[in-house]
Amino acid sequence: MADVSPPFTDIEIETRDNGFYEGYSLPIALISKISISLLVVWALLFPLSAGDVLSRLNAGLLHVFNSFYVVIVGVFAWFLIAVAIIPSSGRRRLGRDGDTPEFSTFSWFAMMFGAGLGVGLMVYATAEPLGLWAQNPEIIQGNVEPLSPEALQSAYRYSFMHYGFHAWSIYVVTGLCLAYYAYTRDMPLTIRSALTPIFGAALNGPLGHIVDILGIVATILGVAVTIGYGVSQLVEGAYAVFGYQWLMALGDGTTVPRPSVIGLLVSLVLVMGLSVLSAVSGVGRGVKYLSNLNLILSCILLGVFAVFGSLAFAMSTYASAFLDYLGHFPVLSFEAYGMETELGQWQAGATTFYWAWWIAFSPFVGLFLARISKGRTIREFVLGAVVVPSLVCFAWFAVLGGSAIDLELQGIAQGAVLEASLTNKLFATLSLLLSDSLFQVVSILAVVLILTFLVTSADSGILVMNTIMAGGAVDTGALHRIIWGAILTLLIAALILAGGGGLGALQDAMIIGALPFAFVMALMCASLAKALYRDHLRDKAGELVEEGFANDRNSSNFDPANTTWTLVISSTGNWGLSCGR
């Protein structure tokens, strides 16, 4: 007999009825704030010690869990393929019958794109293909020469992996799990709801608090890294436009110039101030309008590269790289190397770093995706949030990165783009493609785009953190959004100082914080698989009851007041319906 009893939905997250934390779960809010505050104080008072400890702890964890990061992301990707293809799960709607999407497809995609990737794309669309052109597994194994035309295929294979279907699957696993329980079962839009098929009522206690706190901590650290990279590129762009010397640490001529600490901190305060203002205005106004602006400006920037860059080279690269990525998709899903090898060291510094970054970002982006996706089917959600953003990312990498690589191949750049800092490669490429006057105009556009992407990422993160602390409530207090904005600002500033003005401490803290949530995500997949199977059984049970009722109702002996229906489901999946009076 298979169990078709109603699912457990009685999640009870106790929130305060009055006082400063009215509407919030006190344990989740306090433990989250105290944990992050202690990290801030430690990094500010003992920056060298904090940076060293985080670095050593990160290295130790990678030595043990590098393969786990790689394999679990492969599992996420294939899990989503399965639930989208299977008819009984793919056609399920994230909501009740008749529910329609709250946002238009354009706004839905714009918000998803801005929150999920914008800043990373601005930094890495140029930098990632260039970096992998110089170093990737095929080069390490001696199959191709670095910086050669033959190395392009493998460079784009791993670029597409790091920002393609595998990467977006991380976000969508979390988003799909949260949306399914929130909109089909009216459960709180919070992390613990996604584990109810396994743990049930146990999540109403400390276990549920721990799950939600892990989500908040991962979110904070993921957003912190994103903002850290973003403000670094913002400083590079502002220096390109205005030329203010204080924005950059220009070095002694032997090192690549990089943003100064004061430049980073000033930019950080600007970004976070605007983010708090946007977060206070809510999803329907500030986040939505900024996301739409992001998408429009992104299209303009992409158009500039298409017109002035190497479009033919980019398109041929896109087509060949996409087919190569699809052909290697199964192998890339589970290709893990030992840390004692050079390949393992490369993978830990590249692929595992990206997977940890996406996992740390997934509570934030996943919950945000769930928040804006009510009324869509599972198949629509997977296609819209995995396939479409990936194809757009591939276009960016092909057009921006391809233009930069073509400049180097033709000898025009003469190493200028390759030798530029990570966050300056975009502007270094633009300076070679455009006249001085046009470069100034496009650089201003890029700076505005970076700024709006940063604001969108930060304000969405602030909203999500407050939603989790409020037990899934969407409308949270403005004061708490401001407080979390301030905490996030202090955290990023402290870790920048701990990293000596670099982003190393931020990266280490993020990879460490992402690991526990990776295990939570694995449990979320198992929970959703169980929930979808049970709901399929319940649907079949309902159909059989309706069919049996209709057949017996036509009988002349039918007495509805004295009819009892019994559904029998065998362990092999066979169905039966008996009727007794």
XYZ file of C-alpha atoms in Angstrom:
581
model
C 0.000 0.000 0.000
C 1.401 3.385 -0.960
C 0.783 6.344 1.308
C -1.384 9.034 -0.279
C -2.169 10.915 2.898
C -1.998 14.732 2.730
C 1.552 16.169 2.827
C 2.943 17.779 5.949
C 2.477 21.529 5.648
C 2.249 22.671 9.274
C 5.444 24.706 9.368
C 5.262 26.995 12.367
C 7.929 29.682 12.628
C 7.334 31.644 15.789
C 7.702 35.372 15.271
C 7.555 38.234 17.740
C 4.185 39.901 18.228
C 5.605 43.246 19.300
C 8.779 45.164 19.972
C 11.751 45.848 17.731
C 11.662 42.343 16.182
C 7.928 42.322 15.572
C 7.179 39.931 12.720
C 10.644 38.326 12.876
C 11.922 35.023 14.262
C 14.105 36.110 17.162
C 16.523 33.126 17.125
C 17.151 33.396 13.371
C 17.563 37.177 13.400
C 19.836 37.340 16.454
C 22.084 34.382 15.616
C 22.528 35.597 12.036
C 23.373 39.127 13.103
C 25.690 38.031 15.913
C 27.564 35.572 13.661
C 28.195 38.123 10.933
C 28.966 40.881 13.440
C 31.628 38.717 15.100
C 33.217 38.114 11.695
C 33.194 41.871 11.053
C 34.780 42.700 14.413
C 37.422 39.984 13.987
C 38.346 41.164 10.488
C 38.477 44.821 11.569
C 40.509 44.309 14.764
C 42.820 41.560 13.506
C 42.865 41.880 9.712
C 46.113 39.982 9.124
C 45.131 37.142 11.433
C 41.647 36.928 9.919
C 42.972 36.831 6.385
C 45.536 34.139 7.242
C 43.075 31.923 9.161
C 40.426 32.146 6.436
C 43.016 31.265 3.795
C 44.282 28.204 5.650
C 40.782 26.992 6.533
C 39.676 27.374 2.940
C 42.671 25.402 1.673
C 41.952 22.582 4.132
C 38.289 22.351 3.168
C 39.079 22.334 -0.548
C 41.522 19.470 -0.040
C 38.660 17.355 1.347
C 35.591 18.670 -0.476
C 36.805 19.745 -3.919
C 35.363 16.638 -5.609
C 32.121 16.976 -3.656
C 31.554 20.478 -5.022
C 32.066 19.270 -8.596
C 29.894 16.151 -8.352
C 26.993 17.742 -6.486
C 26.639 20.461 -9.128
C 26.476 17.751 -11.783
C 23.701 16.107 -9.776
C 21.766 19.393 -9.649
C 21.935 19.810 -13.436
C 20.752 16.281 -14.244
C 18.044 16.448 -11.560
C 16.511 19.499 -13.223
C 16.682 17.871 -16.645
C 14.725 14.930 -15.234
C 11.966 16.933 -13.508
C 11.484 19.121 -16.594
C 11.248 16.171 -19.002
C 9.003 13.869 -16.940
C 5.431 14.835 -17.923
C 3.871 14.463 -14.480
C 6.365 16.890 -12.905
C 7.163 19.177 -15.844
C 3.557 20.303 -16.339
C 2.930 21.054 -12.661
C 2.189 24.678 -11.965
C 3.900 26.636 -9.207
C 0.589 27.678 -7.765
C -3.067 26.741 -7.829
C -5.115 26.084 -10.937
C -5.835 29.409 -12.586
C -2.858 31.220 -11.046
C -1.135 33.466 -13.583
C 2.371 34.984 -13.457
C 2.639 38.207 -11.456
C 5.250 39.742 -13.752
C 5.536 39.932 -17.534
C 8.053 37.625 -19.167
C 10.350 40.592 -19.884
C 10.326 41.839 -16.276
C 10.622 38.271 -14.954
C 13.702 37.607 -17.044
C 15.161 41.050 -16.312
C 14.880 40.629 -12.538
C 16.203 37.077 -12.721
C 19.133 38.133 -14.893
C 20.027 41.205 -12.833
C 19.867 39.457 -9.480
C 21.483 36.249 -10.645
C 24.393 37.304 -12.742
C 24.761 40.941 -13.763
C 27.914 41.893 -11.850
C 29.689 38.608 -12.554
C 28.941 38.956 -16.249
C 30.390 42.477 -16.397
C 33.621 41.245 -14.817
C 34.006 37.813 -16.364
C 32.481 38.022 -19.868
C 35.842 39.395 -20.977
C 38.137 38.063 -18.271
C 37.004 34.415 -18.155
C 37.668 33.378 -21.780
C 41.015 35.226 -21.674
C 42.053 33.526 -18.444
C 41.054 30.058 -19.647
C 42.760 30.687 -22.981
C 45.980 30.805 -20.984
C 45.234 27.953 -18.567
C 42.710 25.108 -18.650
C 42.843 21.287 -18.325
C 43.658 20.725 -22.007
C 46.618 23.101 -21.723
C 47.782 21.579 -18.429
C 47.733 18.106 -20.012
C 49.802 19.375 -22.925
C 47.159 18.781 -25.573
C 47.221 22.400 -26.822
C 49.497 25.413 -26.436
C 48.339 28.331 -24.266
C 47.169 31.492 -26.068
C 46.989 29.620 -29.365
C 44.050 29.349 -31.777
C 43.843 25.648 -30.860
C 43.310 26.537 -27.190
C 40.144 28.518 -27.939
C 37.844 25.496 -28.008
C 38.752 24.266 -24.531
C 38.830 27.835 -23.165
C 35.220 28.346 -24.168
C 34.213 24.841 -23.090
C 35.065 25.669 -19.494
C 33.844 29.259 -19.769
C 30.435 27.960 -20.835
C 30.476 25.387 -18.073
C 31.207 27.997 -15.397
C 28.360 30.268 -16.572
C 26.051 27.849 -18.377
C 23.533 25.124 -17.632
C 25.498 23.703 -14.706
C 25.836 27.081 -13.032
C 22.238 28.216 -13.440
C 21.034 24.810 -12.232
C 22.401 25.730 -8.811
C 20.099 28.730 -8.571
C 17.105 26.941 -10.023
C 17.314 23.917 -7.726
C 16.887 26.213 -4.732
C 14.289 28.416 -6.425
C 12.190 25.494 -7.664
C 12.170 23.772 -4.284
C 11.102 26.941 -2.475
C 8.477 27.933 -5.057
C 6.922 24.472 -5.140
C 6.138 24.376 -1.442
C 5.214 28.043 -1.195
C 2.723 28.101 -4.065
C 1.330 24.561 -4.241
C 1.095 23.972 -0.490
C 0.842 27.512 0.904
C 3.946 27.080 3.040
C 6.291 29.875 4.163
C 8.730 31.114 1.525
C 11.773 30.118 3.529
C 14.554 27.536 3.281
C 13.247 25.031 5.821
C 9.995 24.506 3.907
C 11.957 22.715 1.166
C 13.024 19.947 3.571
C 9.599 19.071 5.020
C 9.122 15.848 2.998
C 12.156 14.405 4.821
C 12.146 16.012 8.270
C 8.499 16.992 8.747
C 7.594 18.591 12.087
C 11.220 18.494 13.283
C 11.770 21.637 11.220
C 9.532 23.618 13.584
C 12.336 23.573 16.134
C 16.083 24.233 16.272
C 16.759 22.154 13.146
C 14.638 24.507 11.065
C 16.361 27.537 12.588
C 19.792 26.089 11.683
C 18.715 25.493 8.068
C 17.449 29.064 7.693
C 20.540 30.539 9.363
C 22.820 28.595 7.002
C 20.852 30.091 4.132
C 21.245 33.622 5.477
C 24.992 33.274 6.146
C 25.619 31.801 2.679
C 23.573 34.615 1.144
C 25.494 37.320 2.968
C 28.877 35.920 1.949
C 27.806 35.292 -1.654
C 26.468 38.813 -2.024
C 29.583 40.181 -0.324
C 31.894 38.598 -2.921
C 29.720 39.846 -5.770
C 29.671 43.383 -4.401
C 33.423 43.181 -3.799
C 34.153 42.348 -7.439
C 31.578 44.869 -8.611
C 32.933 47.829 -6.677
C 36.431 46.965 -7.882
C 35.254 47.167 -11.489
C 33.249 50.293 -10.693
C 36.440 51.974 -9.482
C 38.291 50.859 -12.622
C 35.519 52.328 -14.771
C 35.335 55.575 -12.840
C 39.100 55.958 -13.183
C 38.837 55.365 -16.956
C 36.188 58.087 -17.208
C 37.365 60.701 -14.717
C 41.048 59.873 -14.191
C 41.037 60.603 -10.424
C 44.369 59.335 -9.111
C 43.053 58.512 -5.631
C 40.791 55.816 -7.086
C 43.756 53.602 -8.000
C 46.862 52.169 -6.390
C 49.086 52.687 -9.430
C 52.046 50.696 -8.144
C 55.697 51.054 -9.052
C 55.490 50.139 -12.730
C 56.228 46.447 -12.125
C 52.779 45.511 -10.856
C 49.365 45.835 -12.450
C 47.500 48.888 -11.080
C 44.495 48.009 -8.952
C 41.751 49.924 -7.149
C 42.909 51.655 -3.980
C 41.406 50.821 -0.614
C 39.880 54.297 -0.328
C 38.448 53.985 -3.830
C 36.869 50.639 -2.955
C 35.394 51.898 0.302
C 33.931 55.076 -1.208
C 32.357 53.068 -4.033
C 31.043 50.527 -1.537
C 29.281 53.178 0.540
C 27.729 54.678 -2.599
C 26.464 51.321 -3.859
C 25.092 50.156 -0.526
C 23.383 53.481 0.150
C 21.505 53.226 -3.149
C 20.800 49.538 -2.484
C 19.136 50.252 0.831
C 16.950 52.924 -0.767
C 15.909 50.442 -3.463
C 15.294 47.642 -0.938
C 13.072 49.895 1.161
C 10.948 50.581 -1.922
C 10.369 46.827 -2.457
C 10.377 44.324 -5.340
C 7.479 45.799 -7.280
C 9.088 49.197 -7.612
C 12.832 49.701 -7.089
C 14.057 46.182 -7.917
C 11.730 45.794 -10.910
C 12.563 49.172 -12.484
C 16.317 48.817 -11.936
C 16.240 45.297 -13.389
C 14.481 46.513 -16.526
C 17.064 49.305 -16.874
C 19.874 46.766 -16.427
C 18.607 44.611 -19.251
C 18.230 47.566 -21.633
C 21.723 48.908 -20.878
C 23.146 45.381 -21.202
C 21.703 45.078 -24.680
C 23.226 48.453 -25.630
C 26.685 47.420 -24.375
C 26.426 44.090 -26.169
C 25.449 46.002 -29.318
C 28.550 48.195 -29.036
C 30.771 45.116 -29.019
C 28.774 43.587 -31.881
C 29.273 46.708 -34.031
C 32.846 47.657 -33.164
C 34.196 44.270 -32.098
C 34.784 41.011 -33.957
C 31.201 39.868 -34.564
C 31.999 37.227 -37.227
C 34.724 35.750 -35.006
C 32.355 35.840 -32.035
C 29.482 34.116 -33.822
C 31.637 31.316 -35.205
C 33.117 30.898 -31.725
C 29.621 30.817 -30.182
C 28.385 28.068 -32.507
C 31.428 25.814 -32.231
C 31.822 26.357 -28.479
C 28.149 25.650 -27.798
C 28.265 22.336 -29.667
C 31.525 21.441 -27.913
C 29.982 22.243 -24.512
C 26.925 20.092 -25.203
C 29.122 17.241 -26.409
C 31.186 17.319 -23.217
C 28.236 18.040 -20.904
C 28.043 14.540 -19.328
C 31.801 14.394 -18.718
C 31.992 17.943 -17.359
C 29.185 17.145 -14.907
C 31.289 14.727 -12.874
C 34.920 15.335 -13.894
C 36.730 15.745 -10.556
C 40.490 15.736 -10.074
C 42.545 14.952 -6.970
C 43.994 17.939 -5.137
C 47.474 16.421 -5.258
C 47.577 16.966 -9.033
C 48.058 20.155 -11.054
C 44.620 19.581 -12.586
C 43.116 19.396 -9.110
C 44.788 22.649 -8.092
C 43.423 24.338 -11.209
C 39.939 22.959 -10.586
C 39.919 24.153 -6.970
C 40.938 27.656 -8.002
C 38.555 27.870 -10.962
C 35.575 25.491 -11.142
C 35.192 24.918 -7.402
C 35.483 28.628 -6.719
C 32.661 29.280 -9.165
C 30.466 26.475 -7.798
C 30.950 27.743 -4.250
C 30.098 31.270 -5.406
C 26.921 30.132 -7.156
C 25.945 27.935 -4.173
C 26.515 30.801 -1.731
C 24.378 32.992 -3.967
C 21.647 30.359 -4.397
C 19.609 30.999 -1.212
C 19.349 34.634 -2.259
C 18.761 34.151 -6.002
C 16.715 30.988 -5.493
C 14.348 32.604 -3.033
C 14.177 35.691 -5.227
C 13.366 33.521 -8.273
C 10.669 31.794 -6.266
C 9.292 35.141 -5.158
C 8.807 36.318 -8.783
C 7.779 33.005 -10.434
C 4.351 32.154 -9.048
C 1.993 30.826 -11.700
C 4.633 29.303 -14.009
C 4.986 25.568 -14.675
C 8.041 23.623 -13.551
C 9.095 23.070 -17.164
C 8.668 26.779 -17.928
C 10.619 27.676 -14.813
C 13.527 25.372 -15.706
C 13.647 26.489 -19.341
C 13.259 30.154 -18.444
C 15.738 30.201 -15.582
C 18.377 27.699 -16.801
C 18.404 27.577 -20.597
C 17.565 31.163 -21.582
C 20.005 32.935 -19.181
C 22.726 30.464 -20.172
C 22.283 31.238 -23.872
C 22.517 34.961 -23.106
C 25.660 34.405 -21.041
C 27.189 32.433 -23.925
C 26.489 35.380 -26.232
C 28.232 37.773 -23.847
C 31.260 35.512 -23.509
C 31.455 35.009 -27.266
C 31.043 38.684 -28.180
C 32.980 40.427 -25.375
C 35.552 37.726 -24.726
C 35.846 36.901 -28.432
C 36.535 40.535 -29.306
C 39.284 40.710 -26.678
C 40.866 37.443 -27.848
C 40.703 38.503 -31.493
C 42.529 41.742 -30.621
C 45.302 39.650 -29.070
C 45.412 37.129 -31.931
C 45.737 39.920 -34.498
C 48.516 41.585 -32.523
C 46.522 44.801 -32.039
C 46.351 44.521 -28.240
C 49.970 43.327 -27.859
C 49.184 41.924 -24.405
C 47.369 45.026 -23.146
C 44.157 43.130 -22.407
C 45.873 39.980 -21.119
C 48.001 42.011 -18.726
C 45.150 44.197 -17.424
C 43.728 43.426 -13.994
C 40.747 41.090 -13.752
C 38.217 43.891 -13.285
C 39.817 46.169 -15.888
C 39.837 43.815 -18.894
C 36.453 45.107 -20.065
C 37.668 48.720 -20.179
C 41.025 47.709 -21.659
C 39.180 46.016 -24.523
C 36.842 48.976 -25.073
C 39.788 51.398 -25.226
C 41.236 49.427 -28.159
C 37.941 49.138 -30.034
C 36.676 52.730 -29.770
C 37.886 56.249 -30.427
C 38.717 58.329 -27.362
C 35.457 60.281 -27.403
C 33.282 57.213 -27.956
C 35.262 55.317 -25.318
C 34.327 57.989 -22.773
C 30.623 57.698 -23.632
C 30.545 53.893 -23.557
C 32.622 53.809 -20.369
C 30.051 56.015 -18.658
C 27.308 53.643 -19.839
C 29.306 50.679 -18.501
C 29.854 52.406 -15.153
C 26.120 53.103 -14.836
C 25.377 49.486 -15.754
C 27.831 48.167 -13.172
C 26.308 50.468 -10.570
C 22.721 49.389 -11.296
C 23.741 45.705 -11.360
C 25.404 46.144 -7.978
C 22.404 47.923 -6.513
C 20.047 45.252 -7.863
C 22.142 42.424 -6.411
C 22.527 44.073 -3.020
C 18.925 45.218 -2.586
C 17.580 41.826 -3.664
C 19.892 40.165 -1.141
C 18.683 42.464 1.628
C 15.053 41.674 0.798
C 15.713 37.927 0.775
C 17.558 37.928 4.094
C 14.663 39.749 5.717
C 12.163 37.330 4.176
C 13.973 34.339 5.696
C 14.205 36.013 9.112
C 10.508 36.894 8.958
C 9.489 33.264 8.478
C 8.752 33.687 4.784
C 6.873 36.989 4.983
C 7.410 39.113 1.893
C 6.574 42.492 3.413
C 9.222 43.179 6.052
C 10.109 46.245 8.077
C 12.074 49.014 6.377
C 14.237 49.568 9.461
C 15.546 45.995 9.374
C 16.372 46.318 5.693
C 18.445 49.386 6.548
C 20.206 47.547 9.391
C 21.101 44.591 7.171
C 22.346 46.988 4.526
C 24.677 48.514 7.114
C 25.864 45.086 8.326
C 26.559 43.956 4.770
C 28.505 47.158 4.095
C 30.644 46.670 7.203
C 31.270 43.011 6.344
C 32.527 43.782 2.838
C 34.667 46.670 4.087
C 36.179 44.526 6.859
C 37.049 41.643 4.536
C 38.540 44.029 1.950
C 40.798 45.387 4.709
C 41.593 41.837 5.884
C 42.623 40.997 2.341
C 44.994 43.962 2.210
C 42.781 45.786 -0.238
C 42.279 42.653 -2.334
C 39.384 40.204 -2.507
C 41.157 37.078 -1.230
C 39.596 37.124 2.262
C 36.131 37.659 0.761
C 36.609 34.661 -1.542
C 37.871 32.419 1.265
C 34.986 33.322 3.575
C 32.479 32.693 0.789
C 33.782 29.217 -0.108
C 33.774 28.242 3.579
C 30.241 29.548 4.100
C 28.888 27.856 0.966
C 29.880 24.310 1.962
C 27.191 23.639 4.619
C 24.494 24.970 2.315
C 25.658 22.639 -0.462
C 24.600 19.731 1.777
C 21.263 21.446 2.432
C 20.723 21.733 -1.330
C 21.406 18.018 -1.808
C 18.690 17.280 0.758
C 16.370 19.728 -1.009
C 16.676 17.709 -4.241
C 15.825 14.485 -2.413
C 12.879 16.198 -0.717
C 11.480 17.586 -3.962
C 11.802 14.214 -5.702
C 9.818 12.635 -2.890
C 7.207 15.413 -2.922
C 6.697 15.212 -6.687
C 6.293 11.430 -6.538
C 3.808 11.613 -3.650
C 1.825 14.342 -5.362
C 1.702 12.202 -8.508
C 0.212 9.368 -6.428
C -2.315 11.748 -4.921
C -3.322 12.974 -8.380
C -3.857 9.407 -9.565
C -5.824 8.658 -6.441
C -8.079 11.629 -7.049
C -8.651 10.615 -10.662
C -9.602 7.079 -9.635
C -12.006 8.291 -6.983
C -13.689 10.636 -9.457
C -13.893 7.871 -12.084
C -15.303 5.370 -9.605
C -17.793 7.862 -8.289
C -18.979 8.657 -11.819
C -19.372 4.987 -12.745
C -21.283 4.017 -9.637
C -23.434 7.142 -9.755
C -24.954 5.837 -12.977
C -26.053 2.688 -11.226
C -29.708 2.468 -10.216
C -28.604 1.276 -6.756
C -26.369 4.289 -6.084
C -26.824 5.883 -2.658
C -24.259 8.705 -2.158
C -25.005 8.973 1.563
C -23.914 5.394 2.176
C -21.021 5.066 -0.272
C -17.454 4.456 0.965
C -14.554 4.457 -1.457
C -11.253 2.715 -0.672
C -8.176 3.338 -2.801
C -5.674 0.473 -2.993
C -2.181 1.154 -4.385
C 0.342 -1.695 -4.521
C 4.079 -1.258 -4.081
C 4.511 -1.943 -7.797
C 2.295 0.982 -8.718
C -0.891 -0.955 -9.597
C -4.112 0.804 -8.703
C -7.459 -0.421 -7.497
C -10.675 1.127 -6.187
C -13.274 -0.658 -4.088
C -16.735 0.601 -3.208
C -18.647 -0.472 -0.115
C -21.981 0.432 1.447
